Short mmCIF file of C-alpha atoms in Angstrom, two decimals:
data_model
loop_
_atom_site.label_atom_id
_atom_site.label_comp_id
_atom_site.label_asym_id
_atom_site.label_seq_id
_atom_site.Cartn_x
_atom_site.Cartn_y
_atom_site.Cartn_z
CA MET W 366 0.00 0.00 0.00
CA ILE W 367 1.35 3.42 -1.03
CA TYR W 368 0.02 6.77 0.21
CA ILE W 369 0.51 9.81 -2.03
CA VAL W 370 0.15 13.42 -0.86
CA GLU W 371 -0.04 15.75 -3.87
CA ASP W 372 -2.18 18.87 -4.25
CA ASP W 373 -2.08 18.94 -8.07
CA ALA W 374 -5.02 16.77 -9.15
CA ASP W 375 -3.53 15.95 -12.57
CA VAL W 376 -0.18 14.89 -11.13
CA ARG W 377 -1.90 12.95 -8.35
CA GLU W 378 -4.06 11.08 -10.87
CA MET W 379 -1.04 10.31 -13.05
CA GLU W 380 0.99 8.94 -10.15
CA THR W 381 -1.94 6.89 -8.87
CA TYR W 382 -2.68 5.40 -12.29
CA ALA W 383 0.98 4.54 -12.95
CA LEU W 384 1.47 2.83 -9.60
CA LYS W 385 -1.80 0.91 -9.77
CA SER W 386 -0.93 -0.23 -13.29
CA SER W 387 2.32 -1.60 -11.87
CA GLY W 388 0.50 -3.69 -9.29
CA PHE W 389 0.57 -1.43 -6.23
CA GLU W 390 -2.35 -0.50 -4.01
CA VAL W 391 -2.60 3.28 -3.79
CA MET W 392 -4.47 5.92 -1.83
CA SER W 393 -3.97 9.60 -2.62
CA PHE W 394 -4.58 12.77 -0.61
CA ASP W 395 -4.43 16.48 -1.36
CA CYS W 396 -3.17 17.56 2.08
CA GLY W 397 -1.50 16.36 5.25
CA LYS W 398 -4.67 16.50 7.33
CA ALA W 399 -6.43 13.94 5.14
CA LEU W 400 -3.33 11.73 5.29
CA ASP W 401 -3.23 11.87 9.10
CA GLU W 402 -6.79 10.62 9.39
CA GLN W 403 -6.05 7.60 7.18
CA VAL W 404 -2.77 6.75 8.92
CA LYS W 405 -4.71 6.38 12.17
CA SER W 406 -6.49 3.42 10.57
CA VAL W 407 -3.88 1.85 8.26
CA VAL W 408 -0.13 2.47 8.02
CA PRO W 409 1.15 2.07 4.43
CA ASP W 410 4.35 0.45 3.15
CA LEU W 411 5.51 3.70 1.54
CA PHE W 412 4.73 7.43 1.54
CA ILE W 413 5.20 9.69 -1.50
CA LEU W 414 5.12 13.33 -0.42
CA ASP W 415 5.17 16.49 -2.51
CA ILE W 416 7.09 19.26 -0.76
CA MET W 417 5.15 22.25 -2.11
CA LEU W 418 1.74 21.81 -0.53
CA PRO W 419 -0.81 24.42 0.58
CA GLY W 420 -0.82 24.83 4.34
CA GLU W 421 1.52 22.26 5.83
CA ASP W 422 4.36 21.43 3.43
CA GLY W 423 5.82 18.01 2.73
CA LEU W 424 8.90 18.51 4.89
CA SER W 425 6.71 19.23 7.92
CA ILE W 426 4.68 16.11 7.21
CA LEU W 427 7.88 14.10 6.86
CA LYS W 428 9.18 15.37 10.18
CA ARG W 429 5.94 14.42 11.90
CA LEU W 430 5.96 10.93 10.34
CA ARG W 431 9.48 10.38 11.63
CA ASN W 432 8.46 11.44 15.13
CA GLN W 433 5.49 9.06 15.30
CA GLU W 434 6.10 5.52 16.53
CA ASN W 435 3.84 3.82 13.96
CA THR W 436 5.34 5.59 10.92
CA ARG W 437 8.93 6.16 12.07
CA ASN W 438 10.40 3.40 9.92
CA VAL W 439 8.08 3.58 6.91
CA PRO W 440 10.06 4.67 3.81
CA VAL W 441 9.33 8.07 2.27
CA ILE W 442 9.99 9.42 -1.22
CA MET W 443 9.88 13.20 -1.69
CA LEU W 444 8.56 14.64 -4.96
CA THR W 445 9.12 18.30 -5.70
CA ALA W 446 9.91 20.86 -8.33
CA LYS W 447 12.94 21.86 -6.30
CA GLY W 448 16.02 20.00 -7.42
CA THR W 449 19.09 21.59 -5.81
CA GLU W 450 21.42 19.54 -3.66
CA LEU W 451 20.62 21.71 -0.64
CA ASP W 452 16.93 20.84 -0.93
CA LYS W 453 17.81 17.16 -1.24
CA VAL W 454 20.01 17.24 1.83
CA LYS W 455 17.30 18.95 3.89
CA GLY W 456 14.70 16.32 3.04
CA LEU W 457 17.09 13.42 3.44
CA ASP W 458 18.31 14.71 6.80
CA LEU W 459 14.73 14.72 8.04
CA GLY W 460 14.49 11.05 7.15
CA ALA W 461 13.43 10.81 3.50
CA ASP W 462 14.64 7.67 1.74
CA ASP W 463 14.76 9.13 -1.76
CA TYR W 464 14.09 12.35 -3.62
CA ILE W 465 12.73 12.84 -7.14
CA ALA W 466 12.66 16.25 -8.82
CA LYS W 467 9.78 17.23 -11.08
CA PRO W 468 9.27 16.77 -13.95
CA PHE W 469 9.98 13.05 -13.80
CA GLY W 470 9.20 10.07 -16.00
CA ILE W 471 6.75 7.34 -15.04
CA LEU W 472 9.39 4.65 -15.45
CA GLU W 473 11.72 6.55 -13.13
CA LEU W 474 8.97 6.84 -10.50
CA ILE W 475 8.18 3.12 -10.63
CA SER W 476 11.87 2.21 -10.53
CA ARG W 477 12.51 4.44 -7.51
CA VAL W 478 9.47 3.08 -5.67
CA ARG W 479 10.57 -0.51 -6.24
CA ALA W 480 14.13 0.29 -5.18
CA VAL W 481 13.05 1.95 -1.93
CA LEU W 482 10.65 -0.87 -1.08
CA ARG W 483 13.36 -3.40 -1.88
CA ARG W 484 15.82 -1.71 0.44
CA SER W 485 13.25 -1.30 3.20
CA GLY W 486 12.50 -5.02 3.05
CA GLN W 487 15.57 -5.63 5.23
CA GLY W 488 15.10 -2.53 7.36
CA PRO W 489 12.55 -3.89 9.87
CA ALA W 490 14.70 -6.95 10.62
CA GLU W 491 17.68 -4.73 11.30
CA ARG W 492 15.70 -2.40 13.52
CA THR W 493 14.27 -5.14 15.71
CA GLU W 494 17.83 -5.82 16.95
CA ALA W 495 17.71 -2.82 19.24
CA SER W 496 20.82 -2.28 21.29
CA ASN W 497 22.85 0.26 23.19
CA LEU W 498 26.16 1.30 21.71
CA ALA W 499 28.77 3.11 23.78
CA LEU W 500 32.05 4.68 22.79
CA GLY W 501 33.85 7.02 25.16
CA GLY W 502 31.20 9.30 26.62
CA VAL W 503 28.82 8.77 23.70
CA ILE W 504 25.88 6.39 24.20
CA LEU W 505 23.47 5.50 21.40
CA ASP W 506 20.19 3.87 22.47
CA ASP W 507 18.74 2.40 19.29
CA GLN W 508 15.49 1.37 20.92
CA ARG W 509 14.73 4.96 21.84
CA ARG W 510 16.71 6.37 18.90
CA SER W 511 18.50 8.69 21.27
CA VAL W 512 22.10 9.81 21.71
CA THR W 513 23.67 11.21 24.85
CA VAL W 514 27.11 12.73 25.37
CA ASP W 515 28.32 12.56 28.97
CA GLY W 516 24.70 12.01 29.97
CA VAL W 517 23.35 15.02 28.06
CA ALA W 518 20.90 14.37 25.21
CA VAL W 519 22.08 15.42 21.75
CA GLU W 520 19.62 16.10 18.93
CA LEU W 521 20.74 14.59 15.64
CA THR W 522 19.08 14.58 12.24
CA PHE W 523 17.85 11.25 10.87
CA LYS W 524 20.94 10.79 8.67
CA GLU W 525 23.39 11.96 11.33
CA TYR W 526 21.93 9.36 13.69
CA GLU W 527 22.20 6.58 11.09
CA LEU W 528 25.77 7.61 10.29
CA LEU W 529 26.79 7.53 13.94
CA LYS W 530 25.05 4.20 14.46
CA LEU W 531 26.86 2.68 11.48
CA LEU W 532 30.29 3.79 12.69
CA MET W 533 29.68 2.90 16.36
CA SER W 534 28.29 -0.53 15.51
CA ARG W 535 31.72 -1.56 14.18
CA PRO W 536 34.43 0.37 16.04
CA GLY W 537 37.72 0.46 14.19
CA THR W 538 36.17 -0.56 10.86
CA VAL W 539 36.93 1.89 8.09
CA PHE W 540 33.98 2.78 5.85
CA SER W 541 34.68 4.51 2.54
CA ARG W 542 32.56 7.51 1.61
CA GLN W 543 30.89 5.46 -1.11
CA GLN W 544 30.07 2.66 1.35
CA ILE W 545 28.53 5.18 3.71
CA LEU W 546 26.41 6.67 0.90
CA GLU W 547 25.19 3.20 -0.06
CA LYS W 548 24.37 2.13 3.49
CA ILE W 549 22.85 5.39 4.76
CA TRP W 550 21.40 7.01 1.65
CA GLY W 551 20.77 3.87 -0.40
CA ILE W 552 22.67 2.36 -3.29
CA ASP W 553 20.26 3.88 -5.82
CA PHE W 554 20.78 7.39 -4.52
CA ASP W 555 23.16 9.49 -6.58
CA MET W 556 24.89 12.21 -4.57
CA ASP W 557 28.39 13.66 -4.34
CA THR W 558 30.49 11.96 -1.67
CA ARG W 559 31.17 15.41 -0.18
CA THR W 560 27.72 15.03 1.36
CA VAL W 561 29.26 12.48 3.74
CA ASP W 562 32.00 14.94 4.73
CA MET W 563 29.40 17.61 5.47
CA HIS W 564 27.41 15.25 7.71
CA VAL W 565 30.53 14.11 9.54
CA LYS W 566 31.43 17.74 10.20
CA THR W 567 28.03 18.59 11.74
CA LEU W 568 27.98 15.29 13.65
CA ARG W 569 31.34 16.05 15.24
CA GLN W 570 30.17 19.53 16.19
CA LYS W 571 27.11 18.12 17.93
CA LEU W 572 29.19 15.52 19.80
CA GLY W 573 31.30 18.35 21.16
CA SER W 574 34.42 17.25 23.02
CA HIS W 575 33.72 13.65 21.97
CA GLY W 576 33.50 14.47 18.26
CA SER W 577 36.96 12.93 17.90
CA ILE W 578 35.48 9.43 18.14
CA VAL W 579 34.66 9.88 14.44
CA GLN W 580 38.07 9.72 12.84
CA THR W 581 39.11 10.50 9.28
CA VAL W 582 41.09 7.88 7.40
CA ARG W 583 42.93 9.88 4.80
CA ASN W 584 41.96 9.19 1.18
CA VAL W 585 39.55 6.47 2.29
CA GLY W 586 36.72 7.47 4.61
CA TYR W 587 35.82 7.32 8.30
CA LYS W 588 35.84 5.10 11.35
CA ALA W 589 34.74 5.31 14.99
CA LEU W 590 37.36 4.70 17.64
#
């Protein structure tokens, strides 16, 4: 089941028809309020959100979905006319799994949907193995999706959290920038590897005096130690 939030009736109809023709069940909505009412009854396997919506925009909806227990791990694809890397990073940091800029082709939409659902097929199994990870004064509680530094809570974006979790789960293991992109952003997501450097920089800043646990391996990538 896929839920679409799109205020343009023509685009919404096109997306719905294309997905149904490809064998998916689809429900579409023109605003976040209508989506919220439906989610109370049935949680879908995937959300497709347009960013530019009247009233509450798609990024606000995404943030709320990621803060709700029942939708926290449901994959989300953002659709928008905005296509700059900064816009992509903002949506992905809030927890989007992929980002498609308008105008887009039907085949691209179907391919992206299948790729995200394929990747998310292993996600639930991974997430059920909740555990606490500790390194120095940094503690990551995966069950609560929280991070503390010397006992003080630190607020991380969705991607910063996943990056820290990846590195802390295998201390001493060196991950290349490309490996990090594939594991955190998805193998089908095409973005400059400098995105990883930017996230490492902000992650270190938020970890404060313990930011040094994320170490740079010159010409390769990063590790936690």
